Each structure stands twice: as structure tokens, then as C-alpha cells.
Short mmCIF file of C-alpha atoms and ligand atoms in Angstrom, two decimals:
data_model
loop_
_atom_site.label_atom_id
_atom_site.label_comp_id
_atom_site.label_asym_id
_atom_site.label_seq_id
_atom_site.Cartn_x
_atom_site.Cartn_y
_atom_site.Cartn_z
CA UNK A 211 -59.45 -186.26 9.78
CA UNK A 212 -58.09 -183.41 12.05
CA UNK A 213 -59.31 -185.09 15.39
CA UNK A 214 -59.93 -182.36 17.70
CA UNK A 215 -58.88 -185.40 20.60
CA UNK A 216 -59.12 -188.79 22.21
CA UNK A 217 -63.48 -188.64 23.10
CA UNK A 218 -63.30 -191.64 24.76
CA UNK A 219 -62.24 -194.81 24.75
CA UNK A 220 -64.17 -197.66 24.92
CA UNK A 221 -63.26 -200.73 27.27
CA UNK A 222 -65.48 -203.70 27.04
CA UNK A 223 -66.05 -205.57 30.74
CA UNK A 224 -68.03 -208.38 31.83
CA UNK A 225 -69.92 -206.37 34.66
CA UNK A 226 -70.53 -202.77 34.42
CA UNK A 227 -70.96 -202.12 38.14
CA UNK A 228 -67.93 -204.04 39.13
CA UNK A 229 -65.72 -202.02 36.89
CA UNK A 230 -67.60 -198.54 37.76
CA UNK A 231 -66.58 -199.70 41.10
CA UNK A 232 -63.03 -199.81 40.79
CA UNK A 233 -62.76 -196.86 38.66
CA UNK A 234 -64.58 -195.19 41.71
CA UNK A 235 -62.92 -196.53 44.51
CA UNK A 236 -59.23 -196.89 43.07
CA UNK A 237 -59.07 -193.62 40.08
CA UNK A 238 -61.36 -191.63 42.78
CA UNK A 239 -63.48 -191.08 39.49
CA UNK A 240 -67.26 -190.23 39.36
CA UNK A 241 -69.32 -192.42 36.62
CA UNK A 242 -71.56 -189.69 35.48
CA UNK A 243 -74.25 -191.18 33.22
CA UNK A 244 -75.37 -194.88 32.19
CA UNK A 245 -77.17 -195.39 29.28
CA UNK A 246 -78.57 -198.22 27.37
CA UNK A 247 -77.41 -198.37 23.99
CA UNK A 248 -80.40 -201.60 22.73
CA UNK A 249 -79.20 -201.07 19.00
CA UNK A 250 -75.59 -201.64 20.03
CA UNK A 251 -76.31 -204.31 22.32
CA UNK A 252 -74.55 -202.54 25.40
CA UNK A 253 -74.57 -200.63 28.52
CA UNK A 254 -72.32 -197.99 29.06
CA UNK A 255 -70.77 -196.34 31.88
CA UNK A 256 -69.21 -192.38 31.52
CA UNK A 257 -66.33 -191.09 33.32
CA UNK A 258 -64.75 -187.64 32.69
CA UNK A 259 -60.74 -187.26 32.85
CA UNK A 260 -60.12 -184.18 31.65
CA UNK A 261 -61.16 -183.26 28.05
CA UNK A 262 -61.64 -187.82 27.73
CA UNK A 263 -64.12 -189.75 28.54
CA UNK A 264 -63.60 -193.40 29.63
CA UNK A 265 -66.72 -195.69 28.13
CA UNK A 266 -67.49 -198.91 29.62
CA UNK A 267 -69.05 -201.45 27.75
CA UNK A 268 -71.40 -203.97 29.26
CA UNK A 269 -73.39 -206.56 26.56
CA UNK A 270 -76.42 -206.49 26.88
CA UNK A 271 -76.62 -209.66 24.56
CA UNK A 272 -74.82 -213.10 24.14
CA UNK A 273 -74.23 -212.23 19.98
CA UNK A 274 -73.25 -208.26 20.32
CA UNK A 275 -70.46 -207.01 19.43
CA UNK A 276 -69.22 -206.20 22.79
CA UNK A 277 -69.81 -210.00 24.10
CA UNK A 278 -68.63 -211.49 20.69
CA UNK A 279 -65.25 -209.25 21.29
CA UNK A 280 -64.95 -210.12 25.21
CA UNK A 281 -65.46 -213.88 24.01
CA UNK A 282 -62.56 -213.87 21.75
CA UNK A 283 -60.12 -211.62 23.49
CA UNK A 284 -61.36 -210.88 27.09
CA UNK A 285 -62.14 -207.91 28.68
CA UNK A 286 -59.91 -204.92 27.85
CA UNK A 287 -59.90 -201.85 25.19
CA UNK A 288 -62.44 -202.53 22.53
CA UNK A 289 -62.08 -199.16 20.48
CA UNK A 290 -60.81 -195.53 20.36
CA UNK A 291 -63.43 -192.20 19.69
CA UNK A 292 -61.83 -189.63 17.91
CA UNK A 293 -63.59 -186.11 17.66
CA UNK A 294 -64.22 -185.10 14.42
CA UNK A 295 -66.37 -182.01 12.78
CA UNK A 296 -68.04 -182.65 9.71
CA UNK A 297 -68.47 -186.51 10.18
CA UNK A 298 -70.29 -187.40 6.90
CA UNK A 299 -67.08 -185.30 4.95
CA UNK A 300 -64.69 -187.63 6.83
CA UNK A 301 -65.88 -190.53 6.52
CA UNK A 302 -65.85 -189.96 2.72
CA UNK A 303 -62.44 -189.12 2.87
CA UNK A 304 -61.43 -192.06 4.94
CA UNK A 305 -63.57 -194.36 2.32
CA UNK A 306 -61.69 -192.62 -1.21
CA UNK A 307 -58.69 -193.20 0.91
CA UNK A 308 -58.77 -196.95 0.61
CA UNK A 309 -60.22 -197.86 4.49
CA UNK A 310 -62.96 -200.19 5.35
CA UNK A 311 -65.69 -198.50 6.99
CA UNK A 312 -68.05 -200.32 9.19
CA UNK A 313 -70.91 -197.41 8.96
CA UNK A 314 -70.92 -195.62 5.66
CA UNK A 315 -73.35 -192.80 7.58
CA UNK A 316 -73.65 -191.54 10.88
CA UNK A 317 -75.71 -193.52 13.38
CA UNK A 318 -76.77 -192.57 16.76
CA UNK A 319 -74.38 -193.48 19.73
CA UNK A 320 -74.48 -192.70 23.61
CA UNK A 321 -74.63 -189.08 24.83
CA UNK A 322 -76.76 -188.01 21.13
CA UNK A 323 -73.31 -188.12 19.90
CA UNK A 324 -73.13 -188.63 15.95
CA UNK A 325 -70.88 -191.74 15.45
CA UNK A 326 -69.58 -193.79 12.70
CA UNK A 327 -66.90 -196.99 13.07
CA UNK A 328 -63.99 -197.97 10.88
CA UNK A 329 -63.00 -201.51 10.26
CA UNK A 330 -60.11 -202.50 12.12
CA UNK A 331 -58.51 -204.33 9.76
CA UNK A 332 -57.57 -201.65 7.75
CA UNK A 333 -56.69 -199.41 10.68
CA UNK A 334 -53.54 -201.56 11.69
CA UNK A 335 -56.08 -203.58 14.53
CA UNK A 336 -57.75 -200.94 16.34
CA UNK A 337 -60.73 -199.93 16.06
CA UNK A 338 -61.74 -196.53 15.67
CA UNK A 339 -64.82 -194.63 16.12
CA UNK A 340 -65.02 -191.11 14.12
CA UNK A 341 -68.32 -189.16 16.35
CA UNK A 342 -69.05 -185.60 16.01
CA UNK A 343 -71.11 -183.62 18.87
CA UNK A 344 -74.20 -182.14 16.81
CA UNK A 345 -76.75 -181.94 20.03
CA UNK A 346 -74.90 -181.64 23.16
CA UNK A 347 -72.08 -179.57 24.85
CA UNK A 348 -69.85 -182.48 26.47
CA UNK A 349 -67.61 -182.70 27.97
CA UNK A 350 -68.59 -179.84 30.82
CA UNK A 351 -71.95 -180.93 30.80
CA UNK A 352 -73.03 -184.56 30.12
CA UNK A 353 -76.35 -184.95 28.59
CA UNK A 354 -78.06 -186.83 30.84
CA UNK A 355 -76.66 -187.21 34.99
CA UNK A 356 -76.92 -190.18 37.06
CA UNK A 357 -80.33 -190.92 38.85
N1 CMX B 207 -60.87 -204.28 18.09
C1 CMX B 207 -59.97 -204.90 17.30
N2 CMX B 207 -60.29 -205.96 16.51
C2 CMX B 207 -61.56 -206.40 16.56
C3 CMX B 207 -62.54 -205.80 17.38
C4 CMX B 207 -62.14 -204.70 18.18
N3 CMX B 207 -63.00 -204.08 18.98
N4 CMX B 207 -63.70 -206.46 17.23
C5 CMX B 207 -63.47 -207.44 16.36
N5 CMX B 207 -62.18 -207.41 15.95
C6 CMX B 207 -61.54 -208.30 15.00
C7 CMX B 207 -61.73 -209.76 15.39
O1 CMX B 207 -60.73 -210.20 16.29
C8 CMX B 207 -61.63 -210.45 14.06
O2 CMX B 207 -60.28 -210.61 13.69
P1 CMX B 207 -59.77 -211.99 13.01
O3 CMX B 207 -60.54 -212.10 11.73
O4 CMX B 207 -58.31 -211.76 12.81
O5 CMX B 207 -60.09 -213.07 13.99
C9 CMX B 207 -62.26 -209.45 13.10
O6 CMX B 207 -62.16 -208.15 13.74
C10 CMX B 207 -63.71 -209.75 12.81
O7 CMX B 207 -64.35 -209.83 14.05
P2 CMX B 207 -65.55 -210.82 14.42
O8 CMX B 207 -65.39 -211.29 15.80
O9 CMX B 207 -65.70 -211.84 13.33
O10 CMX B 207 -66.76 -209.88 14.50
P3 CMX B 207 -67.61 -209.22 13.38
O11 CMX B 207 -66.94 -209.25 12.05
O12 CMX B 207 -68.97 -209.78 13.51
O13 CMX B 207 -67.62 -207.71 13.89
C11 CMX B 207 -66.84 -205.51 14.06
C12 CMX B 207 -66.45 -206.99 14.11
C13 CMX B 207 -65.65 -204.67 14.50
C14 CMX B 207 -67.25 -205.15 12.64
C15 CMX B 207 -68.05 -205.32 15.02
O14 CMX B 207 -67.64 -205.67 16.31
C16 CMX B 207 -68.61 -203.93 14.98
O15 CMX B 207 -69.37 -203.56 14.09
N6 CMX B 207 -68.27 -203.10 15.94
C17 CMX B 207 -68.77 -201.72 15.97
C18 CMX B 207 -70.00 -201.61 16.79
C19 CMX B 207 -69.66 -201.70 18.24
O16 CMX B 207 -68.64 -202.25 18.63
N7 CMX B 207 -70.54 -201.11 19.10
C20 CMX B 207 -70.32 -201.10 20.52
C21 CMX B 207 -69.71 -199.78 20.96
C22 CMX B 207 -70.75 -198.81 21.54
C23 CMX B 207 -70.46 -197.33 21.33
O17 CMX B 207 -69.34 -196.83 21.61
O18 CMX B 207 -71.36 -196.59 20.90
#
């Protein structure tokens, strides 16, 4: 895979605002951009620690993933991004290596970012997100700011 690094990682809440809130008052952090993600089911909210983003996730939708997740485990880290180039190559080298992919091709996430998910049961109960930046220069400058 040769992850370049962590791109974000993705922490499902109940209520976006009160967890931009904290991370805001208590981290001093700045959420940059939310976006509504309707084919995911969530809202998310950006923040920028050095080279990583923090995502949160907000359900937009009783039966999403995100909601389905928070149901069954609470709130807390829900995945992990890992930069990749050449997404479609990796994810074919992931699937001849024996994992369980969750998108066989690249599907549109937040920020225009190409991303793809792998199963976490066959990635020892975490699951990971492969994306590759094809349309935008993150992370010195989000694609869309805050209104
Ligand atoms: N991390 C670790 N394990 C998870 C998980 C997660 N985020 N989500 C589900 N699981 C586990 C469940 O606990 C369950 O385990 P058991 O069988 O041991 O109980 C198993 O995976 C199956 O989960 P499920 O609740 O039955 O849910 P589904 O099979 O319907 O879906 C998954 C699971 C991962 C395939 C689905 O949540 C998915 O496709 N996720 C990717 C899409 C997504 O999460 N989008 C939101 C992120 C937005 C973004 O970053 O762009």
C-alpha cells in the first residue's frame, strides 16, 4: 500500500455541533469545512492537526452506517484514512492479497477525495479507508471553507 500517512480519522458522534464544540473550545482547533455526504448517510466535520485531519461523523439517517455503528458500539473511532496514490492499483493488490473489500472501485467521499473501504473483518477489526487526492491540494488548502 505505501500509505503516504494517517488522512484522517473518522470518529462517529451523535451531534456534530456538540463535538465541533469541544474540539474548539478544549483542542483550540478550527473545524474548517462541513459537508453533507447524502450517499453515505452523514455529516462531516474537518479539523486540520498537522499533516491529519480529524473527520466527524454525524448520521444523517436512522439505517446508515454511521448510526447503525453508534447503535452497536457508541460513539467513538469508526475508521482510519490512509493516503494512498494509485487507488484502483491498491485496492487490487489488497483484493489478490486475500482481504475483503467493501468498494471494489473508487467512490466519491468528502473533500472530492477518491475513497474506497476495506472490510474490517479481515483487517484485524478496524476499518480502513484507502482515498487518494485526484482533485484537490489538502491538506494546506481545504476544498471548500466554512460559510
Ligand atoms: N469498525 C469496526 N467494525 C465495524 C465497523 C467499524 N466502523 N462497522 C461495523 N463493524 C462490524 C460490526 O460490529 C459487525 O461485527 P460483528 O459481526 O462481529 O457484530 C460487522 O462489522 C458487520 O457490521 P454491521 O453492523 O452488520 O453492519 P454492515 O455489515 O451493514 O456494515 C460496514 C458494516 C463496515 C460494511 C459498513 O458500515 C460500511 O460499508 N461502512 C463503510 C461506509 C461508511 O462507513 N461510510 C461513512 C464514512 C464517511 C466517509 O469517511 O466518507
Amino acid at each position: 500500500m505505501n500509505p503516504s500517512h494517517i488522512e484522517h480519522i473518522g470518529i462517529a458522534v451523535e451531534n456534530l455541533n456538540s463535538a465541533i464544540d469541544f474540539y474548539e473550545k478544549i483542542f483550540g482547533l478550527k473545524c474548517y469545512n462541513i459537508e453533507d455526504l447524502p450517499e453515505q448517510k452523514v455529516r462531516t466535520g474537518f479539523f486540520l492537526v498537522g499533516q491529519t485531519k480529524i473527520e466527524l461523523l454525524e448520521s444523517t439517517d436512522p439505517e446508515g452506517p454511521v448510526a447503525k455503528f453508534i447503535e452497536k458500539r457508541g460513539e467513538g473511532i469508526h475508521h482510519i484514512a490512509f493516503a494512498v496514490e494509485a487507488i484502483e492499483e491498491k485496492l487490487k493488490f489488497a483484493e489478490n492479497s486475500g482481504v475483503r473489500l467493501i468498494d471494489t472501485v473508487p467512490r466519491r467521499g468528502a473533500e472530492g477525495l477518491q475513497i474506497a473501504f476495506l472490510h474490517p473483518k479481515s483487517t484485524f477489526g478496524v476499518l480502513m479507508e484507502l482515498c487518494e487526492n485526484k482533485h484537490c491540494s489538502l491538506p494546506t488548502a481545504p476544498c471548500q471553507l466554512p460559510t
